[in-house]
Amino acid sequence: MTMISRRTFMLAATAVGALALAGVAIAEVPKLAQKDTYKVGFAQTESNNPWRIAQTNSMKAEAEKLGFQLVYTDAAGSAAKQVADVNSMIAQGVDVIFLAPREEKPLIPAVMAAKKAGIPVILLDRSVDPSLAKAGEDYLTFIGSNFVEEGKRVAEWLVKNANGKTKIIELEGTTGSSPANDRKKGFDEAIKAAGGFEIVASQTGDFARDKGRQVAESLLQAHPDADIIYAHNDEMAMGAIAALEAAGKVPGKDVLVLSIDGGKEAVQAVVDGKIAAVVECNPRFGPKAFETMMRYAKGEAIDPILVNEDKFYDASNAAAELANAY
Ligand code: AHR
């Protein structure tokens, strides 16, 4: 690759910035200069579960290791607050913004505002509506799991291990979020293709334990013959287990519980026989996120999607893997 001089790079970056300020649409992601240290924004969506906490800890640990200043915000489950958080980072003059968008559409203005301000955005873990913002154009890249594949892996395990159980309650994640949309798509399509199963109810539990418990409780009352619960994350799976036990049912025997995330508590529940299988959603983003940012600063081409590797836990490996779960 041809090396460009620092002066040429700075002139190009300034010209792009001037066009953006003049309101001219730029079809490329803002550049990132090579520096010894950076001021980096990380706009987290919420901190109400072990997955989010593990992700935040991974980002903070990597920033500290590199000696970068991290401007961290927690949107506390509000897309409106997350947009305001990104605007505040822009006002503080961060060099780059890592964004874990709570929902696909409401965070588009934040992505576009950063682009207009000449700040590259890297999406972490959740994506935005691809018809409204594009990788390599409006934001640099999406780093995260393949959520469709996660849902499909749960369905494929179920098809092989259902043992005559057929009636499914699905607990969906946050409405309008990419993991809720894609985990549903991957699971529902694979279950339909396999045949012989029925999704008797599918409702959001907002990725939260207590909401998951409440929704599972009311859906179990409406569908007492349901014998499978597929939860889009561990928190709702743990809530569903509490609902089953309160209803006098034995999770793992009367009802198979399936989950996604693979936190320590859920992997322990697999060891205890309460959860049948969990697809991991790897929350350790720090090293890959910062490495990608620095590769971009060096001028390397960055793929539009960087997919994380996810493990799978069931009775065959949960005890051995427990120590490695987050
Ligand atoms: O976007 C990933 C999902 O968000 C995780 O499954 C969930 O636990 C978190 O809140």
mmCIF file of C-alpha atoms in Angstrom, residues 65-215:
data_model
loop_
_atom_site.group_PDB
_atom_site.id
_atom_site.type_symbol
_atom_site.label_atom_id
_atom_site.label_comp_id
_atom_site.label_asym_id
_atom_site.label_seq_id
_atom_site.Cartn_x
_atom_site.Cartn_y
_atom_site.Cartn_z
ATOM 1 C CA LYS A 65 -3.722 -0.852 29.472
ATOM 2 C CA LEU A 66 -3.112 1.421 26.469
ATOM 3 C CA GLY A 67 -3.079 4.601 28.577
ATOM 4 C CA PHE A 68 -5.998 6.119 26.629
ATOM 5 C CA GLN A 69 -8.545 8.450 28.232
ATOM 6 C CA LEU A 70 -11.997 6.802 28.215
ATOM 7 C CA VAL A 71 -15.136 8.946 28.327
ATOM 8 C CA TYR A 72 -17.717 6.400 29.518
ATOM 9 C CA THR A 73 -21.480 6.908 29.608
ATOM 10 C CA ASP A 74 -24.341 4.618 30.654
ATOM 11 C CA ALA A 75 -27.666 5.350 28.937
ATOM 12 C CA ALA A 76 -29.557 3.424 31.666
ATOM 13 C CA GLY A 77 -31.808 1.755 29.112
ATOM 14 C CA SER A 78 -32.897 4.961 27.356
ATOM 15 C CA ALA A 79 -32.208 5.444 23.634
ATOM 16 C CA ALA A 80 -32.864 9.204 24.042
ATOM 17 C CA LYS A 81 -30.223 9.435 26.778
ATOM 18 C CA GLN A 82 -27.776 7.466 24.633
ATOM 19 C CA VAL A 83 -28.197 9.987 21.783
ATOM 20 C CA ALA A 84 -27.565 12.795 24.296
ATOM 21 C CA ASP A 85 -24.510 10.904 25.626
ATOM 22 C CA VAL A 86 -23.010 10.731 22.121
ATOM 23 C CA ASN A 87 -23.697 14.438 21.586
ATOM 24 C CA SER A 88 -21.909 15.184 24.843
ATOM 25 C CA MET A 89 -18.892 13.120 23.689
ATOM 26 C CA ILE A 90 -18.836 15.101 20.437
ATOM 27 C CA ALA A 91 -18.862 18.352 22.452
ATOM 28 C CA GLN A 92 -15.965 17.017 24.566
ATOM 29 C CA GLY A 93 -13.899 16.441 21.412
ATOM 30 C CA VAL A 94 -13.300 12.701 21.612
ATOM 31 C CA ASP A 95 -11.212 11.182 18.803
ATOM 32 C CA VAL A 96 -13.431 8.154 18.214
ATOM 33 C CA ILE A 97 -16.746 6.840 19.573
ATOM 34 C CA PHE A 98 -17.526 3.226 20.447
ATOM 35 C CA LEU A 99 -21.307 2.900 20.465
ATOM 36 C CA ALA A 100 -23.427 -0.055 21.656
ATOM 37 C CA PRO A 101 -26.745 1.162 20.208
ATOM 38 C CA ARG A 102 -29.736 0.191 22.361
ATOM 39 C CA GLU A 103 -32.124 0.053 19.401
ATOM 40 C CA GLU A 104 -31.650 -0.068 15.629
ATOM 41 C CA LYS A 105 -33.467 3.130 14.552
ATOM 42 C CA PRO A 106 -33.365 5.672 17.433
ATOM 43 C CA LEU A 107 -29.542 5.763 17.479
ATOM 44 C CA ILE A 108 -29.218 6.772 13.797
ATOM 45 C CA PRO A 109 -29.107 10.529 14.701
ATOM 46 C CA ALA A 110 -26.166 9.844 17.034
ATOM 47 C CA VAL A 111 -24.217 8.017 14.297
ATOM 48 C CA MET A 112 -24.913 10.833 11.831
ATOM 49 C CA ALA A 113 -24.042 13.610 14.323
ATOM 50 C CA ALA A 114 -20.637 12.021 15.008
ATOM 51 C CA LYS A 115 -19.978 11.651 11.279
ATOM 52 C CA LYS A 116 -20.907 15.301 10.724
ATOM 53 C CA ALA A 117 -18.514 16.304 13.511
ATOM 54 C CA GLY A 118 -15.701 14.335 11.822
ATOM 55 C CA ILE A 119 -15.527 11.609 14.496
ATOM 56 C CA PRO A 120 -15.393 7.942 13.390
ATOM 57 C CA VAL A 121 -17.905 5.626 15.074
ATOM 58 C CA ILE A 122 -17.371 1.915 15.713
ATOM 59 C CA LEU A 123 -20.530 -0.019 16.572
ATOM 60 C CA LEU A 124 -20.071 -2.589 19.317
ATOM 61 C CA ASP A 125 -22.291 -5.619 19.886
ATOM 62 C CA ARG A 126 -25.574 -4.169 18.529
ATOM 63 C CA SER A 127 -26.127 -2.681 15.095
ATOM 64 C CA VAL A 128 -28.277 0.065 13.580
ATOM 65 C CA ASP A 129 -30.834 -0.149 10.765
ATOM 66 C CA PRO A 130 -28.766 -0.920 7.624
ATOM 67 C CA SER A 131 -31.215 0.944 5.389
ATOM 68 C CA LEU A 132 -30.497 4.168 7.329
ATOM 69 C CA ALA A 133 -26.764 3.963 8.056
ATOM 70 C CA LYS A 134 -24.018 1.931 6.398
ATOM 71 C CA ALA A 135 -20.697 0.486 7.539
ATOM 72 C CA GLY A 136 -17.744 2.013 5.691
ATOM 73 C CA GLU A 137 -19.822 5.111 4.944
ATOM 74 C CA ASP A 138 -21.645 6.393 8.024
ATOM 75 C CA TYR A 139 -19.745 4.380 10.639
ATOM 76 C CA LEU A 140 -16.530 2.411 10.357
ATOM 77 C CA THR A 141 -17.552 -1.143 11.218
ATOM 78 C CA PHE A 142 -19.739 -3.366 13.387
ATOM 79 C CA ILE A 143 -17.918 -5.622 15.866
ATOM 80 C CA GLY A 144 -20.030 -8.307 17.495
ATOM 81 C CA SER A 145 -21.701 -11.692 17.384
ATOM 82 C CA ASN A 146 -23.815 -13.054 14.580
ATOM 83 C CA PHE A 147 -27.178 -12.903 16.373
ATOM 84 C CA VAL A 148 -29.078 -14.767 13.627
ATOM 85 C CA GLU A 149 -26.568 -17.611 13.981
ATOM 86 C CA GLU A 150 -26.971 -17.609 17.781
ATOM 87 C CA GLY A 151 -30.747 -18.142 17.455
ATOM 88 C CA LYS A 152 -30.184 -20.803 14.810
ATOM 89 C CA ARG A 153 -27.700 -22.705 17.002
ATOM 90 C CA VAL A 154 -30.255 -22.835 19.844
ATOM 91 C CA ALA A 155 -32.897 -24.179 17.424
ATOM 92 C CA GLU A 156 -30.541 -26.776 15.968
ATOM 93 C CA TRP A 157 -29.689 -28.088 19.441
ATOM 94 C CA LEU A 158 -33.400 -28.225 20.297
ATOM 95 C CA VAL A 159 -34.327 -30.149 17.159
ATOM 96 C CA LYS A 160 -31.819 -32.869 18.137
ATOM 97 C CA ASN A 161 -32.558 -32.936 21.886
ATOM 98 C CA ALA A 162 -36.266 -32.080 22.370
ATOM 99 C CA ASN A 163 -37.254 -35.634 23.345
ATOM 100 C CA GLY A 164 -40.879 -35.178 22.344
ATOM 101 C CA LYS A 165 -41.283 -31.676 23.747
ATOM 102 C CA THR A 166 -42.836 -29.360 21.139
ATOM 103 C CA LYS A 167 -44.597 -26.272 22.563
ATOM 104 C CA ILE A 168 -42.375 -23.220 22.807
ATOM 105 C CA ILE A 169 -42.659 -19.959 24.729
ATOM 106 C CA GLU A 170 -40.202 -17.380 23.346
ATOM 107 C CA LEU A 171 -39.007 -14.524 25.584
ATOM 108 C CA GLU A 172 -37.767 -11.778 23.261
ATOM 109 C CA GLY A 173 -35.153 -9.134 24.037
ATOM 110 C CA THR A 174 -35.640 -5.364 23.854
ATOM 111 C CA THR A 175 -38.100 -4.504 21.090
ATOM 112 C CA GLY A 176 -36.353 -2.804 18.157
ATOM 113 C CA SER A 177 -32.863 -3.996 19.155
ATOM 114 C CA SER A 178 -30.751 -5.976 16.704
ATOM 115 C CA PRO A 179 -30.210 -8.989 19.032
ATOM 116 C CA ALA A 180 -33.972 -9.314 19.636
ATOM 117 C CA ASN A 181 -34.757 -9.068 15.906
ATOM 118 C CA ASP A 182 -31.986 -11.413 14.787
ATOM 119 C CA ARG A 183 -32.171 -14.023 17.564
ATOM 120 C CA LYS A 184 -35.872 -14.347 16.795
ATOM 121 C CA LYS A 185 -35.270 -14.626 13.062
ATOM 122 C CA GLY A 186 -32.511 -17.259 13.388
ATOM 123 C CA PHE A 187 -34.485 -19.402 15.848
ATOM 124 C CA ASP A 188 -37.975 -19.088 14.320
ATOM 125 C CA GLU A 189 -36.791 -19.843 10.776
ATOM 126 C CA ALA A 190 -34.820 -22.936 11.825
ATOM 127 C CA ILE A 191 -37.702 -24.225 13.974
ATOM 128 C CA LYS A 192 -40.167 -23.714 11.128
ATOM 129 C CA ALA A 193 -37.868 -25.484 8.671
ATOM 130 C CA ALA A 194 -37.478 -28.449 11.052
ATOM 131 C CA GLY A 195 -41.245 -28.832 11.526
ATOM 132 C CA GLY A 196 -43.051 -30.512 14.444
ATOM 133 C CA PHE A 197 -42.722 -27.565 16.853
ATOM 134 C CA GLU A 198 -45.133 -24.748 17.718
ATOM 135 C CA ILE A 199 -44.210 -21.336 19.102
ATOM 136 C CA VAL A 200 -47.312 -20.872 21.281
ATOM 137 C CA ALA A 201 -46.348 -17.370 22.479
ATOM 138 C CA SER A 202 -43.578 -14.862 21.816
ATOM 139 C CA GLN A 203 -43.334 -11.698 23.891
ATOM 140 C CA THR A 204 -40.672 -9.236 24.998
ATOM 141 C CA GLY A 205 -39.079 -9.466 28.433
ATOM 142 C CA ASP A 206 -36.768 -6.533 27.574
ATOM 143 C CA PHE A 207 -33.593 -8.586 28.284
ATOM 144 C CA ALA A 208 -34.357 -8.102 32.019
ATOM 145 C CA ARG A 209 -34.655 -10.750 34.742
ATOM 146 C CA ASP A 210 -37.740 -9.492 36.539
ATOM 147 C CA LYS A 211 -39.591 -8.605 33.343
ATOM 148 C CA GLY A 212 -38.665 -12.065 32.003
ATOM 149 C CA ARG A 213 -40.037 -13.675 35.175
ATOM 150 C CA GLN A 214 -43.313 -11.733 34.977
ATOM 151 C CA VAL A 215 -43.828 -12.443 31.271
#
